[in-house]
PDB file of C-alpha atoms in Angstrom:
ATOM      1  CA  MET A   1     123.422 195.837 106.097  1.00  0.00           C
ATOM      2  CA  GLU A   2     123.765 192.339 108.442  1.00  0.00           C
ATOM      3  CA  ASP A   3     126.528 192.567 110.839  1.00  0.00           C
ATOM      4  CA  GLY A   4     129.161 194.008 108.807  1.00  0.00           C
ATOM      5  CA  PHE A   5     128.199 192.390 105.332  1.00  0.00           C
ATOM      6  CA  VAL A   6     126.532 195.030 103.136  1.00  0.00           C
ATOM      7  CA  TYR A   7     124.452 193.867 100.314  1.00  0.00           C
ATOM      8  CA  CYS A   8     121.680 194.698  97.275  1.00  0.00           C
ATOM      9  CA  HIS A   9     119.481 191.701  97.080  1.00  0.00           C
ATOM     10  CA  ASP A  10     117.179 193.305  94.608  1.00  0.00           C
ATOM     11  CA  VAL A  11     119.686 194.759  91.860  1.00  0.00           C
ATOM     12  CA  SER A  12     117.131 195.780  88.907  1.00  0.00           C
ATOM     13  CA  PRO A  13     115.381 198.871  90.715  1.00  0.00           C
ATOM     14  CA  LEU A  14     119.418 199.496  91.616  1.00  0.00           C
ATOM     15  CA  VAL A  15     120.363 199.850  88.360  1.00  0.00           C
ATOM     16  CA  ASN A  16     117.523 201.593  87.231  1.00  0.00           C
ATOM     17  CA  ALA A  17     117.458 203.915  89.615  1.00  0.00           C
ATOM     18  CA  LEU A  18     121.008 205.044  88.371  1.00  0.00           C
ATOM     19  CA  GLY A  19     119.464 205.374  85.073  1.00  0.00           C
ATOM     20  CA  CYS A  20     120.618 202.409  83.364  1.00  0.00           C
ATOM     21  CA  PRO A  21     118.909 199.833  81.668  1.00  0.00           C
ATOM     22  CA  TYR A  22     118.833 196.258  83.403  1.00  0.00           C
ATOM     23  CA  VAL A  23     119.066 193.718  81.006  1.00  0.00           C
ATOM     24  CA  PRO A  24     120.314 190.693  83.270  1.00  0.00           C
ATOM     25  CA  ASN A  25     122.429 189.314  79.541  1.00  0.00           C
ATOM     26  CA  ASP A  26     124.157 193.095  79.763  1.00  0.00           C
ATOM     27  CA  TRP A  27     125.913 192.572  83.075  1.00  0.00           C
ATOM     28  CA  ARG A  28     128.166 190.181  84.462  1.00  0.00           C
ATOM     29  CA  LEU A  29     128.964 189.598  88.352  1.00  0.00           C
ATOM     30  CA  PHE A  30     132.521 190.498  89.431  1.00  0.00           C
ATOM     31  CA  ILE A  31     134.009 189.107  92.695  1.00  0.00           C
ATOM     32  CA  ASP A  32     137.021 190.936  94.324  1.00  0.00           C
ATOM     33  CA  SER A  33     138.860 189.679  97.205  1.00  0.00           C
ATOM     34  CA  SER A  34     142.014 190.274  99.350  1.00  0.00           C
ATOM     35  CA  LYS A  35     143.210 189.923 102.893  1.00  0.00           C
ATOM     36  CA  GLN A  36     140.795 192.774 104.160  1.00  0.00           C
ATOM     37  CA  SER A  37     138.031 192.793 102.178  1.00  0.00           C
ATOM     38  CA  LEU A  38     135.438 191.345  99.506  1.00  0.00           C
ATOM     39  CA  LYS A  39     133.698 193.171  96.973  1.00  0.00           C
ATOM     40  CA  CYS A  40     130.873 192.262  94.418  1.00  0.00           C
ATOM     41  CA  VAL A  41     130.435 194.423  91.553  1.00  0.00           C
ATOM     42  CA  LEU A  42     128.018 194.690  88.369  1.00  0.00           C
ATOM     43  CA  LEU A  43     130.139 195.196  85.239  1.00  0.00           C
ATOM     44  CA  HIS A  44     128.311 196.058  81.899  1.00  0.00           C
ATOM     45  CA  ASN A  45     129.248 193.764  79.086  1.00  0.00           C
ATOM     46  CA  GLY A  46     130.086 196.790  76.846  1.00  0.00           C
ATOM     47  CA  ASN A  47     131.777 198.961  79.408  1.00  0.00           C
ATOM     48  CA  LYS A  48     129.017 202.010  78.394  1.00  0.00           C
ATOM     49  CA  PHE A  49     127.794 202.206  81.800  1.00  0.00           C
ATOM     50  CA  SER A  50     130.127 202.776  85.189  1.00  0.00           C
ATOM     51  CA  SER A  51     130.705 199.580  87.600  1.00  0.00           C
ATOM     52  CA  ILE A  52     128.006 199.252  90.219  1.00  0.00           C
ATOM     53  CA  PRO A  53     128.747 197.842  93.641  1.00  0.00           C
ATOM     54  CA  ILE A  54     126.196 195.234  95.132  1.00  0.00           C
ATOM     55  CA  GLY A  55     128.122 194.102  98.014  1.00  0.00           C
ATOM     56  CA  HIS A  56     130.731 194.490 100.343  1.00  0.00           C
ATOM     57  CA  SER A  57     132.344 192.839 103.207  1.00  0.00           C
ATOM     58  CA  GLY A  58     135.429 193.453 105.544  1.00  0.00           C
ATOM     59  CA  GLN A  59     136.951 190.597 106.992  1.00  0.00           C
ATOM     60  CA  GLN A  60     137.344 190.068 111.168  1.00  0.00           C
ATOM     61  CA  SER A  61     140.095 192.354 112.447  1.00  0.00           C
ATOM     62  CA  GLY A  62     142.895 191.014 114.489  1.00  0.00           C
ATOM     63  CA  TYR A  63     144.834 187.989 115.234  1.00  0.00           C
ATOM     64  CA  THR A  64     142.110 185.044 113.868  1.00  0.00           C
ATOM     65  CA  LYS A  65     142.843 181.711 115.298  1.00  0.00           C
ATOM     66  CA  TYR A  66     140.616 180.067 112.427  1.00  0.00           C
ATOM     67  CA  PRO A  67     141.062 181.849 109.314  1.00  0.00           C
ATOM     68  CA  CYS A  68     140.539 179.066 107.069  1.00  0.00           C
ATOM     69  CA  PHE A  69     136.360 178.772 105.886  1.00  0.00           C
ATOM     70  CA  LEU A  70     136.729 175.217 104.725  1.00  0.00           C
ATOM     71  CA  CYS A  71     138.929 173.505 107.630  1.00  0.00           C
ATOM     72  CA  LEU A  72     140.299 173.959 111.046  1.00  0.00           C
ATOM     73  CA  TRP A  73     143.639 174.941 110.310  1.00  0.00           C
ATOM     74  CA  ASP A  74     145.296 176.804 113.621  1.00  0.00           C
ATOM     75  CA  SER A  75     146.999 180.175 112.551  1.00  0.00           C
ATOM     76  CA  ARG A  76     148.421 180.154 116.272  1.00  0.00           C
ATOM     77  CA  ALA A  77     149.928 176.288 115.930  1.00  0.00           C
ATOM     78  CA  LYS A  78     153.107 177.309 114.879  1.00  0.00           C
ATOM     79  CA  SER A  79     155.093 174.071 115.606  1.00  0.00           C
ATOM     80  CA  GLU A  80     152.643 172.579 113.609  1.00  0.00           C
ATOM     81  CA  GLN A  81     152.250 174.831 110.413  1.00  0.00           C
ATOM     82  CA  TYR A  82     154.913 173.331 108.393  1.00  0.00           C
ATOM     83  CA  SER A  83     155.113 169.851 109.750  1.00  0.00           C
ATOM     84  CA  ARG A  84     151.384 169.118 110.147  1.00  0.00           C
ATOM     85  CA  GLN A  85     149.775 167.995 106.616  1.00  0.00           C
ATOM     86  CA  SER A  86     146.253 167.354 107.293  1.00  0.00           C
ATOM     87  CA  TRP A  87     143.915 169.836 109.014  1.00  0.00           C
ATOM     88  CA  PRO A  88     140.251 168.474 109.564  1.00  0.00           C
ATOM     89  CA  ALA A  89     137.799 169.637 108.062  1.00  0.00           C
ATOM     90  CA  ARG A  90     134.784 171.845 109.216  1.00  0.00           C
ATOM     91  CA  THR A  91     131.954 169.988 110.347  1.00  0.00           C
ATOM     92  CA  ASN A  92     130.388 172.428 112.016  1.00  0.00           C
ATOM     93  CA  LEU A  93     129.189 175.854 110.267  1.00  0.00           C
ATOM     94  CA  ASN A  94     127.185 177.298 113.258  1.00  0.00           C
ATOM     95  CA  VAL A  95     127.519 181.391 113.565  1.00  0.00           C
ATOM     96  CA  GLY A  96     129.487 182.145 116.709  1.00  0.00           C
ATOM     97  CA  ASP A  97     131.706 179.046 116.822  1.00  0.00           C
ATOM     98  CA  LYS A  98     135.595 179.176 115.678  1.00  0.00           C
ATOM     99  CA  ASN A  99     135.356 182.504 113.914  1.00  0.00           C
ATOM    100  CA  ILE A 100     132.216 181.846 111.842  1.00  0.00           C
ATOM    101  CA  ILE A 101     130.215 185.415 111.683  1.00  0.00           C
ATOM    102  CA  HIS A 102     127.713 184.573 109.126  1.00  0.00           C
ATOM    103  CA  GLU A 103     125.881 181.358 107.452  1.00  0.00           C
ATOM    104  CA  PRO A 104     127.858 180.194 104.623  1.00  0.00           C
ATOM    105  CA  LEU A 105     126.417 181.855 101.019  1.00  0.00           C
ATOM    106  CA  VAL A 106     128.019 178.537  99.150  1.00  0.00           C
ATOM    107  CA  ASP A 107     128.044 174.485 100.243  1.00  0.00           C
ATOM    108  CA  PRO A 108     131.996 174.112 101.401  1.00  0.00           C
ATOM    109  CA  LEU A 109     131.600 170.911  99.011  1.00  0.00           C
ATOM    110  CA  LYS A 110     130.919 172.875  96.033  1.00  0.00           C
ATOM    111  CA  ILE A 111     134.187 175.149  96.328  1.00  0.00           C
ATOM    112  CA  LEU A 112     136.665 173.482  93.817  1.00  0.00           C
ATOM    113  CA  LEU A 113     139.629 175.688  94.630  1.00  0.00           C
ATOM    114  CA  PRO A 114     139.714 177.461  97.674  1.00  0.00           C
ATOM    115  CA  PRO A 115     140.907 180.861  96.936  1.00  0.00           C
ATOM    116  CA  LEU A 116     141.891 181.634 100.792  1.00  0.00           C
ATOM    117  CA  HIS A 117     144.221 178.669 100.986  1.00  0.00           C
ATOM    118  CA  ILE A 118     146.138 180.157  97.973  1.00  0.00           C
ATOM    119  CA  LYS A 119     145.885 183.993  99.869  1.00  0.00           C
ATOM    120  CA  LEU A 120     147.529 182.261 103.305  1.00  0.00           C
ATOM    121  CA  GLY A 121     150.375 180.912 101.783  1.00  0.00           C
ATOM    122  CA  LEU A 122     149.197 177.369 102.217  1.00  0.00           C
ATOM    123  CA  MET A 123     150.696 176.374  98.812  1.00  0.00           C
ATOM    124  CA  LYS A 124     154.098 177.673 100.500  1.00  0.00           C
ATOM    125  CA  GLN A 125     153.410 175.414 103.733  1.00  0.00           C
ATOM    126  CA  PHE A 126     152.081 172.488 101.043  1.00  0.00           C
ATOM    127  CA  VAL A 127     155.723 172.311  99.457  1.00  0.00           C
ATOM    128  CA  ARG A 128     157.448 172.660 102.715  1.00  0.00           C
ATOM    129  CA  ALA A 129     155.547 169.710 104.548  1.00  0.00           C
ATOM    130  CA  LEU A 130     156.061 167.391 101.856  1.00  0.00           C
ATOM    131  CA  ASP A 131     158.851 164.971 101.768  1.00  0.00           C
ATOM    132  CA  LYS A 132     161.813 166.250  99.734  1.00  0.00           C
ATOM    133  CA  GLU A 133     162.365 162.643  98.543  1.00  0.00           C
ATOM    134  CA  GLY A 134     158.840 161.859  97.835  1.00  0.00           C
ATOM    135  CA  ASN A 135     157.541 161.739  94.317  1.00  0.00           C
ATOM    136  CA  CYS A 136     155.399 164.905  94.557  1.00  0.00           C
ATOM    137  CA  PHE A 137     158.385 166.928  95.600  1.00  0.00           C
ATOM    138  CA  LYS A 138     160.574 165.520  92.892  1.00  0.00           C
ATOM    139  CA  TYR A 139     157.831 166.412  90.264  1.00  0.00           C
ATOM    140  CA  ILE A 140     157.792 169.738  90.929  1.00  0.00           C
ATOM    141  CA  THR A 141     161.383 169.919  90.810  1.00  0.00           C
ATOM    142  CA  GLU A 142     161.203 168.609  87.073  1.00  0.00           C
ATOM    143  CA  ASN A 143     158.451 170.859  86.091  1.00  0.00           C
ATOM    144  CA  PHE A 144     159.725 173.779  87.695  1.00  0.00           C
ATOM    145  CA  TYR A 145     163.423 172.923  86.977  1.00  0.00           C
ATOM    146  CA  TYR A 146     164.048 176.629  86.360  1.00  0.00           C
ATOM    147  CA  LEU A 147     163.358 177.873  89.970  1.00  0.00           C
ATOM    148  CA  SER A 148     166.342 177.923  92.218  1.00  0.00           C
ATOM    149  CA  ASP A 149     166.183 174.995  94.688  1.00  0.00           C
ATOM    150  CA  GLU A 150     166.032 177.475  97.823  1.00  0.00           C
ATOM    151  CA  LYS A 151     162.280 178.781  96.073  1.00  0.00           C
ATOM    152  CA  ARG A 152     160.954 175.274  95.536  1.00  0.00           C
ATOM    153  CA  LYS A 153     161.979 173.973  98.706  1.00  0.00           C
ATOM    154  CA  ALA A 154     160.640 177.161 100.373  1.00  0.00           C
ATOM    155  CA  GLY A 155     157.633 176.291  98.044  1.00  0.00           C
ATOM    156  CA  ILE A 156     157.572 180.114  96.468  1.00  0.00           C
ATOM    157  CA  PHE A 157     155.613 180.156  93.594  1.00  0.00           C
ATOM    158  CA  ASP A 158     153.475 182.634  91.787  1.00  0.00           C
ATOM    159  CA  GLY A 159     149.719 182.718  90.875  1.00  0.00           C
ATOM    160  CA  PRO A 160     150.420 181.118  87.321  1.00  0.00           C
ATOM    161  CA  GLN A 161     152.922 178.289  88.883  1.00  0.00           C
ATOM    162  CA  ILE A 162     150.165 177.514  91.328  1.00  0.00           C
ATOM    163  CA  ARG A 163     147.624 177.372  88.347  1.00  0.00           C
ATOM    164  CA  GLN A 164     149.781 175.132  86.375  1.00  0.00           C
ATOM    165  CA  LEU A 165     149.975 172.612  89.172  1.00  0.00           C
ATOM    166  CA  VAL A 166     146.312 172.394  90.095  1.00  0.00           C
ATOM    167  CA  ARG A 167     145.301 172.132  86.287  1.00  0.00           C
ATOM    168  CA  ASP A 168     147.942 169.399  85.931  1.00  0.00           C
ATOM    169  CA  ASP A 169     146.244 165.915  86.012  1.00  0.00           C
ATOM    170  CA  ASN A 170     149.298 164.149  86.767  1.00  0.00           C
ATOM    171  CA  PHE A 171     150.223 166.120  89.784  1.00  0.00           C
ATOM    172  CA  GLN A 172     146.536 165.471  91.394  1.00  0.00           C
ATOM    173  CA  ILE A 173     147.313 161.715  91.108  1.00  0.00           C
ATOM    174  CA  LEU A 174     150.659 162.404  92.868  1.00  0.00           C
TER     175      LEU A 174
END
């Protein structure tokens, strides 16, 4: 355990201690996160063995000022949440600064789609901040014509719709 993050750094003896043969190609890593925690589990490819938890971490409790690990989105700046379209990227990842509790496990430049942004509803904030007469909002309106105007203007989309937009090359150009 290290400051609230519990993990196993040597998987082979753990799996063997549980009475399972460990062949790395027979196992896959599954990572699940929610608003409250992050869990890492090993799953057997043939489902012959039960899942083996290898890591767990809970998020910082309370009303976090800078909840995003990629940018300095200020969750307490209510007046700017729907009007400000760009927040500065984090340049300093020092432990103890602006809600950084641990050293980053992955270089932030290697993160393609930040799942935390989606979970915090930034898709909703992104759409609300768009110019309603602009090309980007018109493109969303054309692609999601079956949604009500209220849902489109409020930025209410489900996971598959968000993934559709993210994968759409034309949307990324706008």
